[in-house]
Short mmCIF file of C-alpha atoms in Angstrom, two decimals:
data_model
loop_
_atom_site.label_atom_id
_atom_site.label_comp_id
_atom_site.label_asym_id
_atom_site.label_seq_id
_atom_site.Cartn_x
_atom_site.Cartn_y
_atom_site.Cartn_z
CA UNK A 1 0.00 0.00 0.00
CA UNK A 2 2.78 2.04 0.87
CA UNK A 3 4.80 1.76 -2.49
CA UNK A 4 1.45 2.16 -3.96
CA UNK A 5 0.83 5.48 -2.81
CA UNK A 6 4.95 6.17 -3.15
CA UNK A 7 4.23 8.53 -6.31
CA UNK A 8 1.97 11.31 -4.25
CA UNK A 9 6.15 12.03 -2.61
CA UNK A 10 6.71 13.92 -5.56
CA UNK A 11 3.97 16.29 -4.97
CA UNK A 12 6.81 17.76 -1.84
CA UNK A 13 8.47 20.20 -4.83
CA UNK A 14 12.20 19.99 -2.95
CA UNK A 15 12.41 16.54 -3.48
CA UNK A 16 11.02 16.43 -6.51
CA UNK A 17 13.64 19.00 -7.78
CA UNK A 18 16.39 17.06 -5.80
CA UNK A 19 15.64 13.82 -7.95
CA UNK A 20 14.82 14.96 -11.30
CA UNK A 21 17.91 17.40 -10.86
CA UNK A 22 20.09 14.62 -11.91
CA UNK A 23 19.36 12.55 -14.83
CA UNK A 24 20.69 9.46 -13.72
CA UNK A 25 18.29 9.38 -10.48
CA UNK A 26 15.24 10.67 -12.29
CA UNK A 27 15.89 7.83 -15.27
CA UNK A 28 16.75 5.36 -13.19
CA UNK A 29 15.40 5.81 -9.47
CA UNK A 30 12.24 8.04 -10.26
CA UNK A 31 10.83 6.06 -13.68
CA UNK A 32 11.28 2.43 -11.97
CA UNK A 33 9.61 3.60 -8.77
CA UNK A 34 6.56 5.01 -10.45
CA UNK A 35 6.42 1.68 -12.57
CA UNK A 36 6.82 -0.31 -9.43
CA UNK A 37 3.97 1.85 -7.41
CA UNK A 38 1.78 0.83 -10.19
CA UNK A 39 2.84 -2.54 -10.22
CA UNK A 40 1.94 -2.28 -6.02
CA UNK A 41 -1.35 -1.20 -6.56
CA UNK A 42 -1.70 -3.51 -9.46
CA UNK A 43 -1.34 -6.17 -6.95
CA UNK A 44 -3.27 -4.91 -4.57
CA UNK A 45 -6.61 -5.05 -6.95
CA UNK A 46 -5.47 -8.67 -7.30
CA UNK A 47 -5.17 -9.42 -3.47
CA UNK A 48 -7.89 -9.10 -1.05
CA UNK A 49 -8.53 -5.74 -2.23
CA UNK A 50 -9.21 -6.85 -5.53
CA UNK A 51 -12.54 -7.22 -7.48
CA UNK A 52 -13.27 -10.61 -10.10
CA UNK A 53 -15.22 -8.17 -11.89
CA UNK A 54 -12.58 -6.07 -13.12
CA UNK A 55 -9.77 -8.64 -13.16
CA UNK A 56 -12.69 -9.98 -15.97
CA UNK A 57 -12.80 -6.68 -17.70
CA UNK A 58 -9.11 -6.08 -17.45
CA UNK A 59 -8.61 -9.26 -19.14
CA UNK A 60 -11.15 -9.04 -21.75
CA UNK A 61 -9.15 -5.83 -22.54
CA UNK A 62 -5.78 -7.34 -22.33
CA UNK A 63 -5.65 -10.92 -24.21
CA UNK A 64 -2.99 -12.93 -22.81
CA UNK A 65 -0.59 -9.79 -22.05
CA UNK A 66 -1.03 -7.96 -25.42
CA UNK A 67 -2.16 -5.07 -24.64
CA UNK A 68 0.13 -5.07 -21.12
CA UNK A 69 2.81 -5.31 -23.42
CA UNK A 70 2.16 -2.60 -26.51
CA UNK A 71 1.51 0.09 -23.55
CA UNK A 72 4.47 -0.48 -21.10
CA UNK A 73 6.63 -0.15 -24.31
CA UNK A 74 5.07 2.73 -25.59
CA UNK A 75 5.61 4.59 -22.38
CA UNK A 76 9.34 3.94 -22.17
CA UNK A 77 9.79 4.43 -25.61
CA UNK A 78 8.22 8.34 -25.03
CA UNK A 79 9.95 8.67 -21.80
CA UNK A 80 13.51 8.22 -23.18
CA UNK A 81 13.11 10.49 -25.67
CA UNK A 82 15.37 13.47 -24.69
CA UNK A 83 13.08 16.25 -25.63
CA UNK A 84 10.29 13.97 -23.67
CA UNK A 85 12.69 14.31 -20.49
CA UNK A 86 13.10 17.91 -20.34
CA UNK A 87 9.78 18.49 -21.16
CA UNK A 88 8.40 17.06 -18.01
CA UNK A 89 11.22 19.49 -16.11
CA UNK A 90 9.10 22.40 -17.82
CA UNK A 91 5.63 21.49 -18.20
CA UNK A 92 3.37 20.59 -15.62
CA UNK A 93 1.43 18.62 -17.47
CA UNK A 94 4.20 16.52 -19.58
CA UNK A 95 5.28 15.99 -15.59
CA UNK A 96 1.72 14.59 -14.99
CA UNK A 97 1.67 12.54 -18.26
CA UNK A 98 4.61 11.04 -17.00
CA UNK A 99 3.77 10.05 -13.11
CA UNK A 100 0.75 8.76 -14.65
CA UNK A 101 1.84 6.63 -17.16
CA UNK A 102 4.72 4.76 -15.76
CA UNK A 103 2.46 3.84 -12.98
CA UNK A 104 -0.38 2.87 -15.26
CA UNK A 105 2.20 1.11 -17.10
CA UNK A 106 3.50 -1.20 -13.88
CA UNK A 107 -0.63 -1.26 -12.43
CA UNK A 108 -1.27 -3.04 -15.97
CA UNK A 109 1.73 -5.06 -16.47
CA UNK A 110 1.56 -6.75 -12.85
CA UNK A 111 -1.91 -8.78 -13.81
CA UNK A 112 -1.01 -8.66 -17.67
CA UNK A 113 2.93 -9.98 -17.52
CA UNK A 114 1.79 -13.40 -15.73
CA UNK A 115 -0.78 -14.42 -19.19
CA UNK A 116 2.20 -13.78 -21.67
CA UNK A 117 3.39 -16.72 -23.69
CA UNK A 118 6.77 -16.72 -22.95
CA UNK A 119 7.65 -16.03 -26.87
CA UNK A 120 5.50 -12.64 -26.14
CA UNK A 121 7.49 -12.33 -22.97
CA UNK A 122 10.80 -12.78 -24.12
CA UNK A 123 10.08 -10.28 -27.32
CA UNK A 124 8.18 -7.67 -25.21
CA UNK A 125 11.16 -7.69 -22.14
CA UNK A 126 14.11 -8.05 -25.07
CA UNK A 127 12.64 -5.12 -27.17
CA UNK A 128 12.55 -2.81 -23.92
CA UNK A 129 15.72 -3.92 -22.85
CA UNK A 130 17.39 -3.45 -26.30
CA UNK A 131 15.49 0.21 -26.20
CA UNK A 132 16.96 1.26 -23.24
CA UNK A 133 20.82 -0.36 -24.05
CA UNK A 134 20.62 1.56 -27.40
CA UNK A 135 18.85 4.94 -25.54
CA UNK A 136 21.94 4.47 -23.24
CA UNK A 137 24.66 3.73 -25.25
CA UNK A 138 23.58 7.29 -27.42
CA UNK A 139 23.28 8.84 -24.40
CA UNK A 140 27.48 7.65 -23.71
CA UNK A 141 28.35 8.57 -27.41
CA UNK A 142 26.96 11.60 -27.45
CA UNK A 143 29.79 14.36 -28.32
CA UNK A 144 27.23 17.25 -26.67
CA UNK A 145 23.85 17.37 -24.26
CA UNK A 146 20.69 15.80 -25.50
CA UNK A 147 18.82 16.91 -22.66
CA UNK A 148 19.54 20.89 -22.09
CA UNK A 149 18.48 20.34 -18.15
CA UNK A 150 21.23 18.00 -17.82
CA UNK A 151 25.09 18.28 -17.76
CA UNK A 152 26.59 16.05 -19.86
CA UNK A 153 28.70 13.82 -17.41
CA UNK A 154 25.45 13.14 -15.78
CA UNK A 155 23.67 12.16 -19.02
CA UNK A 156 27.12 9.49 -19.37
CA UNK A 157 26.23 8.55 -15.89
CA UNK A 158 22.57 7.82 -16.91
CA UNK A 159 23.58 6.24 -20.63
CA UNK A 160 25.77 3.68 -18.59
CA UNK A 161 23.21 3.07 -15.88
CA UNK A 162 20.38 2.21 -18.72
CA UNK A 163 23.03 0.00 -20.52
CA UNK A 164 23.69 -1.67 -17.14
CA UNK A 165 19.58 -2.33 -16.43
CA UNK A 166 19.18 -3.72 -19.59
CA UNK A 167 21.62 -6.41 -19.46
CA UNK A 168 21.01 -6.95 -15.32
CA UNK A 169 16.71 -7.08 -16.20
CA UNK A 170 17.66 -9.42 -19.44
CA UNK A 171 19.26 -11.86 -17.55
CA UNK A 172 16.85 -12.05 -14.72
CA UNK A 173 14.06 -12.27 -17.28
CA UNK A 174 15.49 -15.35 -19.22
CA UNK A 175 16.15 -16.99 -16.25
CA UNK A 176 12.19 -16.61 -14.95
CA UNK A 177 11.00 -17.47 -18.32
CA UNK A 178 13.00 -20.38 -18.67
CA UNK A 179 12.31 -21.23 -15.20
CA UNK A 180 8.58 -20.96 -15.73
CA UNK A 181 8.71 -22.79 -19.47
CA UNK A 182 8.01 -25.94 -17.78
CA UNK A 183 5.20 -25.44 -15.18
CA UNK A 184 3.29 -23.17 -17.04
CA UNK A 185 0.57 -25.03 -17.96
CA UNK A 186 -0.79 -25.79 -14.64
CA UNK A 187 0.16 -22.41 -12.56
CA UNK A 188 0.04 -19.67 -14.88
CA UNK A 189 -3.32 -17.63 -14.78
CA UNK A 190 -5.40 -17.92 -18.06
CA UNK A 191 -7.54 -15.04 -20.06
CA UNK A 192 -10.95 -16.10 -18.70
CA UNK A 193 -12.19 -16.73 -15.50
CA UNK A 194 -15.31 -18.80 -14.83
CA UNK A 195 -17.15 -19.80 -11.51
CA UNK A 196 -18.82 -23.18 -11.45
CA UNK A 197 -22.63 -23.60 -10.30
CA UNK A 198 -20.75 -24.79 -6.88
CA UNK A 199 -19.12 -21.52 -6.57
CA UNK A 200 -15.35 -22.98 -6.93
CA UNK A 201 -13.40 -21.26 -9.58
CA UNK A 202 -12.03 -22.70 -12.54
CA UNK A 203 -9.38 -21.10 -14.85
CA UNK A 204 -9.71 -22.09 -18.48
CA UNK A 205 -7.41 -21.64 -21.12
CA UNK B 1 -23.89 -30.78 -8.89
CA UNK B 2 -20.72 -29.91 -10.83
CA UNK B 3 -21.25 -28.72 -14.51
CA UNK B 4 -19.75 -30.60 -17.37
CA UNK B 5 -16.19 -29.66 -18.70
CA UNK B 6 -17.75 -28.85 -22.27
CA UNK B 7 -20.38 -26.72 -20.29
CA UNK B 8 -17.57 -24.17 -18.60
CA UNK B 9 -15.69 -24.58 -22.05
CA UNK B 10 -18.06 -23.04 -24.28
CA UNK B 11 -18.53 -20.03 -22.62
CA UNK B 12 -15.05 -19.44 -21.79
CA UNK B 13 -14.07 -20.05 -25.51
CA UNK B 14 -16.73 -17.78 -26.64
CA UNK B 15 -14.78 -14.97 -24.06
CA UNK B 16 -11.63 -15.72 -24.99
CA UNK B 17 -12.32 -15.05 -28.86
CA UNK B 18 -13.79 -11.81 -27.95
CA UNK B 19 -10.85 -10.78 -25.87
CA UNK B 20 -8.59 -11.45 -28.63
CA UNK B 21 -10.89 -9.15 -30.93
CA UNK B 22 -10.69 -6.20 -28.18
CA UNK B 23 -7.58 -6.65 -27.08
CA UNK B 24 -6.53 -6.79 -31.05
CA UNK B 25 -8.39 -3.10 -31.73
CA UNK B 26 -6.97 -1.56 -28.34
CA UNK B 27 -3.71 -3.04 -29.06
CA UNK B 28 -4.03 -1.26 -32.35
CA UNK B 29 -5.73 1.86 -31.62
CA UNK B 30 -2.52 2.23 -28.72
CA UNK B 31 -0.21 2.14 -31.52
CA UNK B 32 -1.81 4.54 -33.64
CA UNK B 33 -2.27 7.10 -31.17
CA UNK B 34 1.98 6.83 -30.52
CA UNK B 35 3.08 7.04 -33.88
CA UNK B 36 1.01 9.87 -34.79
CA UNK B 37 1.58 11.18 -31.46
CA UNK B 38 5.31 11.02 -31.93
CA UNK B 39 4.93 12.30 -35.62
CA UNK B 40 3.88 15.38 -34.33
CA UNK B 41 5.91 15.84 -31.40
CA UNK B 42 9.77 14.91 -33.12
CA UNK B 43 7.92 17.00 -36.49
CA UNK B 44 8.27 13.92 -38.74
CA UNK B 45 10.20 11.77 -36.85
CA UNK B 46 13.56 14.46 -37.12
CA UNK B 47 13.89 16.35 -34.48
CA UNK B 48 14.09 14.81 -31.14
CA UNK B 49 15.89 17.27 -28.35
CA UNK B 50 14.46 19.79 -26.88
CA UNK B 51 16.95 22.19 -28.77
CA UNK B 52 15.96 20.73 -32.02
CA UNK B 53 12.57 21.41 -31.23
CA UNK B 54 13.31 25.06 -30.10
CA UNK B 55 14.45 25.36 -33.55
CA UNK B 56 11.25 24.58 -35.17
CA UNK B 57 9.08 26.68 -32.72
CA UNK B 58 11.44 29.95 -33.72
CA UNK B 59 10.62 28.58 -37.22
CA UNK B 60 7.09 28.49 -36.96
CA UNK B 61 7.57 32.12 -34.89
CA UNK B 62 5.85 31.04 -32.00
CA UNK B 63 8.50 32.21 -29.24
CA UNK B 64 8.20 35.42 -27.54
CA UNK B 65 10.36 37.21 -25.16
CA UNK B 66 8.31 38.23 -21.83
CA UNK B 67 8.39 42.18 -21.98
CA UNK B 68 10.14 42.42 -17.63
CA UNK B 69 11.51 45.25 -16.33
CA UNK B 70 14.89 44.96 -16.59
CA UNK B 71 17.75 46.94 -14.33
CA UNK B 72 20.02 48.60 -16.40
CA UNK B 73 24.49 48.57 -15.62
CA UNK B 74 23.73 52.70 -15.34
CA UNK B 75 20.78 51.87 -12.56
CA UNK B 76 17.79 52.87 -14.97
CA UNK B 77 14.68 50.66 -15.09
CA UNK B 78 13.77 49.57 -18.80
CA UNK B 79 11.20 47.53 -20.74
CA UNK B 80 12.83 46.70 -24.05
CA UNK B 81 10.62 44.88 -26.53
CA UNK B 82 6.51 44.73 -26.25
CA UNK B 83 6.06 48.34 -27.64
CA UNK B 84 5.95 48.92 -31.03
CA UNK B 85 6.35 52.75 -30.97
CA UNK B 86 9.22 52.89 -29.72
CA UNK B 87 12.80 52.24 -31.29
CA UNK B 88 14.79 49.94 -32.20
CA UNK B 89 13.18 47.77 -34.27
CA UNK B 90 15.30 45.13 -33.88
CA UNK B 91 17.33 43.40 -30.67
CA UNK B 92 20.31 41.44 -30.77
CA UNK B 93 19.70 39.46 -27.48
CA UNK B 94 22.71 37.08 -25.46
CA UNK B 95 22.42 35.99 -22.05
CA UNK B 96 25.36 36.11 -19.92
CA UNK B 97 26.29 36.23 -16.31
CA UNK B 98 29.20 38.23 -15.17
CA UNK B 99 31.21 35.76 -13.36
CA UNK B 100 31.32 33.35 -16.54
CA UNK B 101 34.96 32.36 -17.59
CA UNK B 102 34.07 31.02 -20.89
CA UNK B 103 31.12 31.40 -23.24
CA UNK B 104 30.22 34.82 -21.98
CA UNK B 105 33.44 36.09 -22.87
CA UNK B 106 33.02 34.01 -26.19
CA UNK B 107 30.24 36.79 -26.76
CA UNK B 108 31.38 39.88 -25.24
CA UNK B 109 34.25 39.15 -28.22
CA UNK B 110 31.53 38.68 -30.36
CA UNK B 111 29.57 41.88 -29.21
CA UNK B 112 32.38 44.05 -29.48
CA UNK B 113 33.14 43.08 -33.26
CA UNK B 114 29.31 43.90 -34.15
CA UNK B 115 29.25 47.00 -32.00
CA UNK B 116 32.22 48.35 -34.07
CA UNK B 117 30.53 47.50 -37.04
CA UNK B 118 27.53 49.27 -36.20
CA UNK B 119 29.95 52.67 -35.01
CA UNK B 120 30.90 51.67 -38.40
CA UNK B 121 28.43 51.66 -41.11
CA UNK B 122 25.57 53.97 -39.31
CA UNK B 123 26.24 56.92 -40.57
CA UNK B 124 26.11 55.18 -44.22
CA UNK B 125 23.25 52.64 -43.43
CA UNK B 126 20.74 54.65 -41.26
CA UNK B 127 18.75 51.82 -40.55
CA UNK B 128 21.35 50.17 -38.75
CA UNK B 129 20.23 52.88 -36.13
CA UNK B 130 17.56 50.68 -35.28
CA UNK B 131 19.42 47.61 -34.17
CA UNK B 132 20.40 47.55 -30.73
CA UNK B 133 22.75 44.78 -29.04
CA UNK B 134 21.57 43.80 -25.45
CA UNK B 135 23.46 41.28 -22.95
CA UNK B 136 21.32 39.94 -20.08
CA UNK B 137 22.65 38.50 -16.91
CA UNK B 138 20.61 36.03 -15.75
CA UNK B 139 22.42 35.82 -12.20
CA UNK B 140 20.06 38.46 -10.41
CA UNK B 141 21.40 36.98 -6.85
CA UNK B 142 24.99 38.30 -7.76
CA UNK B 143 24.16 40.51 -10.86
CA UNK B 144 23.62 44.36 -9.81
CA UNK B 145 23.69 46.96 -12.12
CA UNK B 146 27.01 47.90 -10.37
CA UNK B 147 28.44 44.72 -11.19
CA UNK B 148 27.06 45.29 -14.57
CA UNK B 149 28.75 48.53 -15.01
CA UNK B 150 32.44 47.11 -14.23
CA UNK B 151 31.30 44.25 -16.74
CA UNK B 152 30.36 47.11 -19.45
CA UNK B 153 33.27 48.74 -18.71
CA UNK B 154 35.39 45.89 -18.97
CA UNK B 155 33.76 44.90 -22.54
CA UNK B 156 34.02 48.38 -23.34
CA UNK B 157 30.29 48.77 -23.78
CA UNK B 158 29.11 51.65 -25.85
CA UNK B 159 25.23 52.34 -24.32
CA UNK B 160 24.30 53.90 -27.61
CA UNK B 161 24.74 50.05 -29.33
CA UNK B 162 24.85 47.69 -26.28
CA UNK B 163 22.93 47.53 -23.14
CA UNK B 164 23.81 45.41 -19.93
CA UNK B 165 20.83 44.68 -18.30
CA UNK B 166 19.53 42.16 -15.31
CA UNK B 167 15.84 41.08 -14.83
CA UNK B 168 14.50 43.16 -11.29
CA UNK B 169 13.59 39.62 -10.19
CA UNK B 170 14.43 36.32 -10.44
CA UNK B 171 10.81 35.21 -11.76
CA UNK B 172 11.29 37.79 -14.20
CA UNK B 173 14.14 36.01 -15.28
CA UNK B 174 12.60 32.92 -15.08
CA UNK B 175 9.53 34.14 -17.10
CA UNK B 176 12.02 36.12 -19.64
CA UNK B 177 14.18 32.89 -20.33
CA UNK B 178 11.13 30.53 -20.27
CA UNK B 179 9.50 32.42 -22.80
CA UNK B 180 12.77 31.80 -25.32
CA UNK B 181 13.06 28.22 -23.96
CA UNK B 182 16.53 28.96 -22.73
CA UNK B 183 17.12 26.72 -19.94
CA UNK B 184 20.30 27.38 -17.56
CA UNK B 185 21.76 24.65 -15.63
CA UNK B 186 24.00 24.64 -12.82
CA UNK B 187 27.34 23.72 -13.29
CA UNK B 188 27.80 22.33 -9.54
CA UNK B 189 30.46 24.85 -9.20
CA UNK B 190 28.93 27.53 -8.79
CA UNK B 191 28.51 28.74 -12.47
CA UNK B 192 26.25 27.94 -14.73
CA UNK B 193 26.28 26.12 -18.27
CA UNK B 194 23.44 27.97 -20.33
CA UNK B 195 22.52 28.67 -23.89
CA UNK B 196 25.37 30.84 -26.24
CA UNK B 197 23.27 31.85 -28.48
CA UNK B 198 22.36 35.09 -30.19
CA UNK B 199 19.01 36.05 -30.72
CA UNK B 200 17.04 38.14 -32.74
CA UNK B 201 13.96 39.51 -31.30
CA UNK B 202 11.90 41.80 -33.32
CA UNK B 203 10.42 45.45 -31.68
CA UNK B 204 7.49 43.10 -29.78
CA UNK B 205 9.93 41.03 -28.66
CA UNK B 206 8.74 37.89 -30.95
CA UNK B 207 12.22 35.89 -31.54
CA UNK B 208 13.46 35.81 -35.28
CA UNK B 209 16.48 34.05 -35.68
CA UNK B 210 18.85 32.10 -34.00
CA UNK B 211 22.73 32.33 -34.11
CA UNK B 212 25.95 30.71 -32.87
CA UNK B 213 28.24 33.30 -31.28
CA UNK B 214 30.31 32.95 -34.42
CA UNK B 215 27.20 33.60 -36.80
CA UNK B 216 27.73 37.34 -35.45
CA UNK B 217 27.84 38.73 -39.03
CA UNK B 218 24.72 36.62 -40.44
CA UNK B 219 23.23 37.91 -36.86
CA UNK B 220 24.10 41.52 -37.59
CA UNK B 221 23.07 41.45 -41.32
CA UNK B 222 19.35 39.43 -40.59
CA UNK B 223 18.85 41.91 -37.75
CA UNK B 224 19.66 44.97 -40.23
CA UNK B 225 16.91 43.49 -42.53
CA UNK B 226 14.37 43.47 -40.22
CA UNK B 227 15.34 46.83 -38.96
CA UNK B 228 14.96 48.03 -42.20
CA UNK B 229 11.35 46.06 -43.07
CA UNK B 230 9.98 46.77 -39.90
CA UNK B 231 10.73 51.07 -40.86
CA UNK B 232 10.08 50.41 -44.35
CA UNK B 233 6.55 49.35 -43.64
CA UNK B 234 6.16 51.63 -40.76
CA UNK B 235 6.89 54.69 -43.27
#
């Protein structure tokens, strides 16, 4: 609930400044915390708090993961767009775009990620990662500032940091898929969800 | 009594296919909304920094400086730009701060060489008259117009071509540099690293033309144009 609720922090204007004043921290600690407050309160609608009926509409919305998957890469595609960045350090409402959509993102993914195939998974995770290793490595190459809110050590700093996410998140992803290849069929969570005239659940494929 | 597996099948089948077909047009409709969105915000898929995209908005004039009152190196209160009566017609703008070791001296140079060329070719070119070179400190913490009068004197500032001027405020010189999307970082040293360009705002202030501190005679030349289109279709 906490981490849920996490984003509202950013609403105290000092520490806002303090971590979007360096790139590294606002690519790298603000964007994954705003993803993972989603992803909290993602969970939460799943947990006790949750409600069958719209796990049921989320799912008729999101067909094993698709949808989960086309939005959370659209939003980090926009996000590491350097003109995207320093817009939300001068628009109030690029800022709110932002908060709002990398939580979205993580409060969609969190039901959505578990229904992938793991082909889906593995292309949906790779293409990210390979987005934000090739977002990074420009951001390293760079000869000036792509960002005019940032210096450009600090956009070096954040180039290597997305280059080192990718390739730590890559690795932990093949290793879940793999790991879940093989008892997929009887734990993973399906599309549909249908009660029985007893009242148990059933989960068909 | 439980129902039969073919019984919960069906209906679940029947959901699934329609969850495909949703998730299929959202899926779709997600997609469309980012390319186009993106079309329009990188102009085409080129430009994609924020400079870049300064560069089209002075293109498609839509920047324009915030008339401020401004505190002058001799201690006078001015408003440039927003009023068309009055002269010049046309403002060759940097920002600066006073303490800068490297880029604002980069443009004092620069400054000097077009003030001499305006001492120069006025009394031939008349509508030269009408272009005036201004240097703005953004610094107002440290900036005073006593500080900027050492600084004029040290760039050997002629107040009939150049002005040294700070904002009275520092939300006017927020406001001022916001409205020309110049964006001044600090340098964690106590300086600053900020924008070197030049720019050309017309009489309401409405920016023209960029230039790189060595475009000083393209600056000086555009800026003469303008002086001379804005009196030509005054008169």
């Amino acid at each position: 609930m906490v981490l849920a609720l996490l984003p509202l922090v950013l609403l105290w204007p000092a520490l806002r400044h303090t971590v979007e004043s360096r790139m590294s921290l606002h690519m790298l600690g603000e964007f994954p915390v705003l993803f993972a407050a989603g992803w909290s309160a993602g969970r939460l609608c799943m947990g006790p708090l949750g409600s069958r009926r719209w796990l049921r509409a989320q799912r008729l919305l999101d067909w094993r993961g698709w949808t989960g998957a086309v939005l959370t890469s659209g939003v980090a595609l926009v996000w590491m767009l350097p003109s995207a960045l320093d817009a939300t350090l001068m628009s109030p409402a690029a800022a709110a775009a932002k908060i709002v959509s990398w939580w979205l993102a993580g409060w969609w993914l969190a039901d959505s990620w578990r229904r992938m195939d793991a082909e889906l998974l593995l292309f949906f995770v790779g293409n990210l990662l390979w987005m934000a290793a090739t977002a990074g490595l420009l951001y390293v190459d760079a000869p000036t500032r792509l960002c005019v809110n940032y210096l450009q050590d600090d956009q070096r700093h954040a180039g290597v940091g997305l280059v080192l996410l990718a390739l730590l998140l890559g690795a932990l992803t093949l290793r879940r898929a793999m790991g879940r290849q093989g008892s997929r069929v009887s734990k993973a969570p399906s599309d549909n969800i249908v009660r029985s005239q007893g009242g148990s659940k059933t989960m068909s494929t | 009594m439980n129902p039969s597996p073919v019984a919960v099948r069906a209906p679940g089948l029947a959901r699934a296919a329609k969850a495909r077909r949703v998730s299929a047009m959202l899926c779709l409709g997600l997609m469309l909304v980012l390319v186009l969105g993106l079309v329009r915000w990188t102009h085409g898929f080129e430009v994609w920094t924020f400079e870049g995209r300064r560069q089209a908005q002075v293109q498609a004039g839509e920047l324009r400086a915030r008339p401020v009152p401004l505190r002058a190196s001799d201690g006078s209160v001015l408003r440039l730009w927003g009023d068309a009566e009055v002269a010049p017609a046309a403002y060759l703008v940097d920002f600066v701060y006073t303490r800068c070791p490297s880029v604002c001296r980069a443009l004092g140079s620069e400054y000097q060489r077009m003030q001499r060329e305006l001492d120069r070719r006025q009394g031939s070119e008349p509508t030269l008259r009408d272009v005036h070179l201004v240097s703005i400190s953004f610094d107002v913490e440290h900036d005073d117009p006593a500080r900027l009068a050492r600084y004029a004197i040290e760039m050997r500032a002629d107040p009939q071509h150049w002005t040294l001027a700070v904002p009275a405020t520092h939300d006017d010189a927020l406001g001022l540099l916001r409205s020309l999307a110049v964006v001044v970082v600090p340098d964690g040293e106590g300086g600053f690293v900020h924008n070197g360009a030049i720019h050309l705002l017309d009489e309401r202030g409405h920016l023209r033309g960029l230039f790189g501190s060595e475009q000083w005679p393209q600056a000086l030349e555009a800026a003469h144009r303008l002086a001379a289109a804005r009196r030509g279709g005054a008169s």
